[in-house]
XYZ file of C-alpha atoms in Angstrom:
201
model
C 213.223 56.293 271.762
C 210.530 54.959 274.123
C 210.557 56.134 277.703
C 211.216 53.272 280.102
C 208.792 52.791 282.948
C 210.628 54.187 285.968
C 211.782 51.753 288.613
C 213.380 53.597 291.442
C 215.463 52.456 294.361
C 216.134 55.472 296.544
C 219.705 55.149 297.868
C 220.692 56.020 301.416
C 222.164 59.496 300.990
C 222.094 62.856 302.747
C 219.239 65.140 301.739
C 219.547 66.197 298.117
C 217.757 68.944 296.220
C 217.232 68.180 292.537
C 216.968 71.021 290.042
C 215.795 70.842 286.437
C 217.585 73.531 284.442
C 215.055 75.197 282.154
C 216.318 78.755 282.275
C 217.914 79.058 278.839
C 216.886 80.997 275.761
C 216.445 77.962 273.495
C 218.452 79.620 270.722
C 218.882 76.395 268.742
C 215.107 75.896 268.937
C 214.418 79.319 267.512
C 213.931 80.964 270.879
C 211.058 78.786 272.121
C 211.054 77.567 275.701
C 212.736 74.198 275.290
C 211.358 72.497 278.374
C 207.779 73.112 277.275
C 208.126 71.491 273.847
C 206.156 68.277 273.487
C 207.502 64.742 273.319
C 204.853 62.011 273.078
C 202.244 64.630 273.894
C 203.889 65.863 277.089
C 206.378 68.677 277.775
C 210.016 67.618 277.901
C 210.276 68.971 281.432
C 207.498 66.623 282.540
C 209.459 63.590 281.350
C 212.526 64.861 283.202
C 210.784 65.600 286.499
C 209.133 62.185 286.542
C 212.509 60.464 286.344
C 214.377 62.784 288.718
C 211.820 63.435 291.472
C 211.920 59.932 293.027
C 215.726 60.124 293.215
C 215.891 63.287 295.349
C 214.317 64.665 298.514
C 213.162 67.950 297.024
C 212.732 69.092 293.445
C 212.821 72.591 291.973
C 212.723 73.992 288.452
C 215.057 76.769 287.350
C 213.115 78.932 284.886
C 213.556 82.536 283.807
C 210.386 82.796 281.714
C 207.094 80.947 281.183
C 206.724 80.754 284.946
C 202.978 80.189 284.748
C 203.400 77.097 282.587
C 206.190 75.687 284.745
C 204.211 76.410 287.917
C 201.562 74.004 286.630
C 203.998 71.179 287.394
C 203.577 72.012 291.107
C 207.295 72.237 291.917
C 208.948 75.356 293.380
C 210.397 77.684 290.754
C 213.677 79.528 291.060
C 215.026 82.147 288.659
C 218.668 82.987 288.052
C 220.203 85.326 290.608
C 222.919 86.247 288.102
C 221.247 88.316 285.374
C 221.633 88.073 281.622
C 220.828 84.406 280.928
C 224.298 83.319 281.994
C 223.740 79.645 281.208
C 223.566 76.406 283.200
C 225.999 77.592 285.851
C 223.654 80.455 286.685
C 220.942 77.875 287.225
C 223.229 75.860 289.484
C 224.097 79.036 291.381
C 220.403 79.804 291.886
C 219.900 76.259 293.139
C 222.822 76.439 295.559
C 221.421 79.730 296.832
C 217.894 78.390 297.356
C 218.663 74.879 298.581
C 218.486 73.949 302.246
C 220.197 70.606 301.724
C 223.933 69.819 301.720
C 223.843 68.570 298.130
C 222.266 69.809 294.893
C 221.817 67.773 291.723
C 221.153 69.367 288.332
C 219.869 67.953 285.056
C 218.879 69.704 281.819
C 215.242 70.012 280.792
C 215.853 68.461 277.352
C 217.103 65.002 278.394
C 213.966 62.938 279.014
C 215.767 59.589 279.299
C 218.135 60.481 282.147
C 219.408 57.506 284.194
C 217.089 56.168 286.849
C 220.137 55.593 289.060
C 221.791 58.938 288.292
C 221.831 60.307 291.837
C 222.810 57.033 293.474
C 225.867 56.668 291.256
C 226.913 60.326 291.358
C 226.739 60.251 295.151
C 228.742 57.029 295.347
C 231.461 58.610 293.219
C 231.429 61.812 295.268
C 231.840 59.909 298.504
C 234.403 57.379 297.326
C 236.750 60.095 296.069
C 236.044 62.740 298.690
C 235.063 65.240 296.008
C 232.828 68.312 296.057
C 231.423 67.824 292.548
C 230.577 64.702 290.563
C 229.573 64.852 286.895
C 228.379 62.179 284.504
C 230.362 60.827 281.578
C 229.645 58.168 278.977
C 231.632 56.788 276.092
C 234.492 59.215 276.629
C 232.221 62.265 276.622
C 231.451 64.300 279.710
C 227.971 65.572 280.541
C 228.739 68.242 283.154
C 225.183 69.573 283.436
C 224.319 66.206 285.011
C 225.975 67.213 288.224
C 225.944 66.583 291.965
C 227.460 69.476 293.878
C 228.011 70.386 297.518
C 225.988 73.453 298.476
C 229.054 74.893 300.220
C 230.529 75.779 296.808
C 227.981 78.561 296.200
C 230.355 81.444 296.949
C 233.103 80.010 294.740
C 230.628 79.609 291.889
C 229.339 83.138 292.389
C 232.884 84.462 292.131
C 233.466 82.466 288.941
C 230.284 83.836 287.362
C 230.987 87.409 288.414
C 234.425 87.147 286.808
C 232.757 86.244 283.508
C 233.133 82.470 283.666
C 230.374 80.511 281.948
C 231.725 77.067 280.997
C 230.395 74.293 283.205
C 233.173 71.826 282.422
C 235.898 74.397 283.128
C 234.437 75.340 286.500
C 234.030 71.685 287.457
C 237.674 71.096 286.524
C 238.775 74.077 288.612
C 236.845 72.620 291.549
C 238.519 69.245 290.942
C 235.247 67.582 290.066
C 235.266 63.859 289.437
C 233.629 61.944 286.603
C 231.239 59.045 287.104
C 231.061 56.629 284.204
C 227.658 55.808 282.718
C 228.959 54.095 279.589
C 226.552 51.233 280.258
C 223.670 53.539 279.302
C 224.932 56.310 276.979
C 221.492 56.684 275.403
C 220.228 58.036 278.724
C 221.930 61.345 277.947
C 220.236 61.830 274.576
C 218.800 65.312 274.346
C 216.751 67.466 272.020
C 218.510 70.608 270.833
C 216.273 71.519 267.882
C 212.634 71.265 266.906
C 213.732 68.930 264.106
C 215.116 66.539 266.741
C 211.709 66.386 268.369
C 209.915 65.855 265.081
C 212.114 62.849 264.362
C 211.355 61.193 267.697
């Protein structure tokens, strides 16, 4: 799928920190660092940062290994505070801990076609329903790692993680998160889970 040339219209929102989640073990890719795998000659994480950066005020990358390679992108790096590769929620927790803005947005490092209006629409949904978390959905399927979350939820998330919770969708449901429909562009959430997926692109 070709990458569209970004056209950004930065909405009027409070300050938002964007975080690319690249802290996983890449098990389905044989243990390689997923964000550093190449698509059209560039790392997946590069595609993602180029689409997300203009939508937020600050951008960070959550990485637990390959720090030298990720540092080359010139964005601040944050590692999980919760040990043991606890998944995307650990990355969100690290972001909520490090952020100095009232809102944090997360996206995965393996979705290079993410919506160019992702943050604008998540924020509109958050505000219109008075929610603390907004997640993306498309075609009846939720994409909870595409998330906009109030920084004030850090302690609640820490408690959830310390109790053994790991499922993003379950935590969002417990926090009464709302869904924002992106069914007009479901292809924007296409991701690459295996090396074979990349080879087919």
